Amino acid sequence: MRKRIIALRFGSSQEAAEFLSLVSEQMGDRVIVEQSGSSVKLIIPPSSGDARGDYDKLLSLIRQWRLSRQSPRGGVFKHSVALLLSAAKLRVGIPVSAVAELLQLKGFRAKLEGGFLETSADFEGAVGAAEKFSEKYAEALDLEAAPLVRRLAAVLAAAHDRSIDEVVEALKSAGLVKESEEGKLVLAVNYAEALKRARSLLEPA
């Protein structure tokens, strides 16, 4: 089988380098990459064990990259969740829907739709939100609390740049979190209601 070549041009040499870094991470040595300024070549050698599969995966990566960076339709980007998690430096695994909640608290439009995070935040902003949430979520895992309490505390702590302890105290004072008979922190209302009511708890006076 002949080698397959995909030629692409990006907006800048930095963007091209970032894309090639992603390709190398996702495809390893199954793809040969070449860069000249903002132009790149992706080469699938004849020796590839699954040339067709590798070619299809490359096309999928290109599509996901473009959706995350092209001028958004209706003011909304479509960030591939797989691409987002690959780019983010996460301390612990995270529920991606919580990233959407964090972005909403920060004033962005955001929702999960299929395998995409649709948001008015650009790719770098979405990656930053994922990393910030992961940092706070890692801290929240030390709480003697139900999973949804940890998630809520991490979302609010990331949104308002507060410590987990500060957020938990605020939630307790507002009656949104309570201690169970076993001494574990649990929600006093359902999660959606707690998130809605907690939005203004940590705003500056």
Short mmCIF file of C-alpha atoms in Angstrom, two decimals:
data_model
loop_
_atom_site.label_atom_id
_atom_site.label_comp_id
_atom_site.label_asym_id
_atom_site.label_seq_id
_atom_site.Cartn_x
_atom_site.Cartn_y
_atom_site.Cartn_z
CA MET A 1 0.00 0.00 0.00
CA ARG A 2 1.25 3.49 -0.83
CA LYS A 3 1.91 5.95 1.94
CA ARG A 4 -0.88 8.40 2.73
CA ILE A 5 -0.12 12.11 3.14
CA ILE A 6 -2.32 14.83 4.67
CA ALA A 7 -1.14 18.43 4.24
CA LEU A 8 -2.54 21.17 6.50
CA ARG A 9 -1.98 24.86 7.12
CA PHE A 10 -2.66 26.52 10.47
CA GLY A 11 -3.05 30.10 11.63
CA SER A 12 0.42 30.18 13.18
CA SER A 13 3.50 28.02 13.71
CA GLN A 14 2.57 27.71 17.40
CA GLU A 15 -0.87 26.34 16.56
CA ALA A 16 0.73 23.91 14.11
CA ALA A 17 3.15 22.73 16.81
CA GLU A 18 0.31 22.27 19.31
CA PHE A 19 -1.61 20.16 16.81
CA LEU A 20 1.43 18.02 16.05
CA SER A 21 1.96 17.48 19.77
CA LEU A 22 -1.59 16.16 19.98
CA VAL A 23 -1.06 13.90 16.96
CA SER A 24 2.13 12.48 18.47
CA GLU A 25 0.35 11.86 21.76
CA GLN A 26 -2.64 10.16 20.13
CA MET A 27 -0.92 8.31 17.28
CA GLY A 28 2.62 7.68 18.50
CA ASP A 29 5.08 6.56 15.85
CA ARG A 30 2.35 5.32 13.53
CA VAL A 31 2.41 8.75 11.86
CA ILE A 32 5.42 10.69 10.59
CA VAL A 33 5.03 14.43 11.15
CA GLU A 34 6.76 17.30 9.37
CA GLN A 35 6.41 21.02 10.10
CA SER A 36 7.50 24.08 8.15
CA GLY A 37 6.23 27.21 9.84
CA SER A 38 2.45 27.04 9.92
CA SER A 39 2.30 24.15 7.44
CA VAL A 40 2.42 20.49 8.43
CA LYS A 41 2.45 17.13 6.72
CA LEU A 42 1.11 13.96 8.29
CA ILE A 43 2.47 10.82 6.67
CA ILE A 44 1.17 7.30 7.23
CA PRO A 45 3.93 4.99 6.01
CA PRO A 46 3.25 1.89 3.89
CA SER A 47 4.48 -0.24 6.78
CA SER A 48 1.56 0.83 8.99
CA GLY A 49 -0.33 -2.19 10.24
CA ASP A 50 -3.70 -0.45 9.92
CA ALA A 51 -3.21 2.38 7.44
CA ARG A 52 -6.93 2.88 6.85
CA GLY A 53 -7.71 2.99 10.57
CA ASP A 54 -4.86 5.40 11.22
CA TYR A 55 -6.00 7.62 8.35
CA ASP A 56 -9.57 7.71 9.68
CA LYS A 57 -8.33 8.56 13.20
CA LEU A 58 -6.25 11.42 11.81
CA LEU A 59 -9.24 12.82 9.96
CA SER A 60 -11.25 12.64 13.19
CA LEU A 61 -8.51 14.51 15.11
CA ILE A 62 -8.38 17.20 12.42
CA ARG A 63 -12.16 17.62 12.56
CA GLN A 64 -12.16 17.86 16.36
CA TRP A 65 -9.33 20.40 16.31
CA ARG A 66 -11.07 22.61 13.77
CA LEU A 67 -14.38 22.51 15.65
CA SER A 68 -12.55 23.71 18.78
CA ARG A 69 -10.80 26.59 17.05
CA GLN A 70 -12.85 27.85 14.14
CA SER A 71 -14.99 30.95 14.60
CA PRO A 72 -17.97 29.65 16.58
CA ARG A 73 -21.42 29.54 15.08
CA GLY A 74 -23.86 31.42 17.26
CA GLY A 75 -20.99 32.24 19.60
CA VAL A 76 -20.47 28.60 20.65
CA PHE A 77 -17.42 26.37 20.16
CA LYS A 78 -17.68 22.59 20.00
CA HIS A 79 -14.80 21.10 21.98
CA SER A 80 -14.28 17.37 21.70
CA VAL A 81 -14.34 15.94 25.23
CA ALA A 82 -11.60 13.47 24.32
CA LEU A 83 -9.45 16.28 22.93
CA LEU A 84 -10.12 18.47 25.95
CA LEU A 85 -9.15 15.80 28.46
CA SER A 86 -6.06 14.94 26.44
CA ALA A 87 -4.89 18.57 26.44
CA ALA A 88 -5.64 19.26 30.12
CA LYS A 89 -3.14 18.47 32.86
CA LEU A 90 -5.46 16.84 35.38
CA ARG A 91 -4.57 15.94 38.95
CA VAL A 92 -7.42 13.41 39.14
CA GLY A 93 -10.10 12.10 36.82
CA ILE A 94 -13.12 14.39 36.62
CA PRO A 95 -16.80 14.34 35.60
CA VAL A 96 -16.81 16.52 32.47
CA SER A 97 -20.34 17.75 33.15
CA ALA A 98 -18.91 19.53 36.20
CA VAL A 99 -16.63 21.53 33.88
CA ALA A 100 -19.76 22.74 32.09
CA GLU A 101 -21.21 23.80 35.46
CA LEU A 102 -18.01 25.65 36.32
CA LEU A 103 -18.01 27.50 33.01
CA GLN A 104 -21.66 28.49 33.57
CA LEU A 105 -20.77 29.92 36.97
CA LYS A 106 -18.00 31.90 35.26
CA GLY A 107 -20.56 33.44 32.90
CA PHE A 108 -20.07 31.24 29.83
CA ARG A 109 -22.68 29.32 27.94
CA ALA A 110 -21.86 25.64 28.34
CA LYS A 111 -23.48 22.23 27.97
CA LEU A 112 -22.50 18.68 27.11
CA GLU A 113 -23.88 17.39 23.83
CA GLY A 114 -22.81 13.92 22.80
CA GLY A 115 -19.03 13.76 22.90
CA PHE A 116 -18.66 17.54 22.78
CA LEU A 117 -18.59 20.41 25.25
CA GLU A 118 -20.50 23.21 23.56
CA THR A 119 -19.49 26.51 25.12
CA SER A 120 -18.78 30.16 24.47
CA ALA A 121 -15.36 29.62 26.11
CA ASP A 122 -12.50 29.03 23.69
CA PHE A 123 -10.42 25.86 23.85
CA GLU A 124 -7.77 27.31 26.15
CA GLY A 125 -10.48 28.59 28.49
CA ALA A 126 -12.18 25.20 28.60
CA VAL A 127 -8.86 23.44 29.26
CA GLY A 128 -8.11 25.92 32.05
CA ALA A 129 -11.52 25.26 33.62
CA ALA A 130 -10.95 21.51 33.50
CA GLU A 131 -7.54 21.87 35.15
CA LYS A 132 -8.85 24.22 37.86
CA PHE A 133 -11.76 21.92 38.64
CA SER A 134 -9.43 18.91 38.78
CA GLU A 135 -7.21 20.72 41.27
CA LYS A 136 -10.13 21.52 43.58
CA TYR A 137 -11.73 18.11 43.07
CA ALA A 138 -8.50 16.44 44.20
CA GLU A 139 -8.68 18.48 47.41
CA ALA A 140 -12.36 17.66 47.89
CA LEU A 141 -11.65 13.94 47.75
CA ASP A 142 -10.21 14.25 51.27
CA LEU A 143 -13.63 15.24 52.61
CA GLU A 144 -15.66 12.72 54.56
CA ALA A 145 -18.57 13.42 52.25
CA ALA A 146 -20.91 12.02 49.64
CA PRO A 147 -19.61 12.23 46.04
CA LEU A 148 -22.06 14.97 45.07
CA VAL A 149 -20.97 17.13 48.01
CA ARG A 150 -17.35 16.81 46.87
CA ARG A 151 -18.33 17.72 43.33
CA LEU A 152 -20.41 20.73 44.40
CA ALA A 153 -17.67 22.00 46.70
CA ALA A 154 -15.06 21.65 43.94
CA VAL A 155 -17.19 23.46 41.35
CA LEU A 156 -17.85 26.37 43.70
CA ALA A 157 -14.25 26.53 44.96
CA ALA A 158 -12.95 26.64 41.39
CA ALA A 159 -15.50 29.23 40.29
CA HIS A 160 -14.85 31.61 43.19
CA ASP A 161 -11.18 30.82 43.88
CA ARG A 162 -11.91 29.71 47.44
CA SER A 163 -10.66 26.84 49.54
CA ILE A 164 -12.73 23.68 49.87
CA ASP A 165 -13.12 24.32 53.62
CA GLU A 166 -14.50 27.83 53.00
CA VAL A 167 -17.03 26.49 50.52
CA VAL A 168 -18.16 23.67 52.81
CA GLU A 169 -18.72 26.10 55.69
CA ALA A 170 -20.77 28.35 53.41
CA LEU A 171 -22.86 25.40 52.25
CA LYS A 172 -23.48 24.32 55.83
CA SER A 173 -24.47 27.83 56.90
CA ALA A 174 -26.93 28.04 54.02
CA GLY A 175 -28.49 24.71 54.96
CA LEU A 176 -27.52 23.07 51.69
CA VAL A 177 -25.23 20.50 53.29
CA LYS A 178 -25.69 18.59 56.54
CA GLU A 179 -24.05 15.78 58.47
CA SER A 180 -25.59 12.34 58.32
CA GLU A 181 -25.93 10.15 61.40
CA GLU A 182 -22.67 8.50 60.36
CA GLY A 183 -20.90 11.87 60.37
CA LYS A 184 -20.63 12.13 56.57
CA LEU A 185 -21.50 15.36 54.75
CA VAL A 186 -24.52 14.93 52.49
CA LEU A 187 -26.72 17.26 50.47
CA ALA A 188 -29.81 18.61 52.24
CA VAL A 189 -31.50 19.23 48.87
CA ASN A 190 -31.01 17.73 45.40
CA TYR A 191 -27.83 18.62 43.52
CA ALA A 192 -29.42 20.89 40.90
CA GLU A 193 -31.20 22.88 43.59
CA ALA A 194 -28.06 23.12 45.72
CA LEU A 195 -26.02 24.38 42.76
CA LYS A 196 -28.70 26.93 41.87
CA ARG A 197 -28.99 28.27 45.42
CA ALA A 198 -25.24 28.24 46.03
CA ARG A 199 -24.45 30.54 43.08
CA SER A 200 -24.60 33.70 45.17
CA LEU A 201 -23.14 32.34 48.42
CA LEU A 202 -19.53 33.22 47.70
CA GLU A 203 -20.01 36.42 45.72
CA PRO A 204 -18.21 39.47 47.18
CA ALA A 205 -20.45 41.46 49.50
#
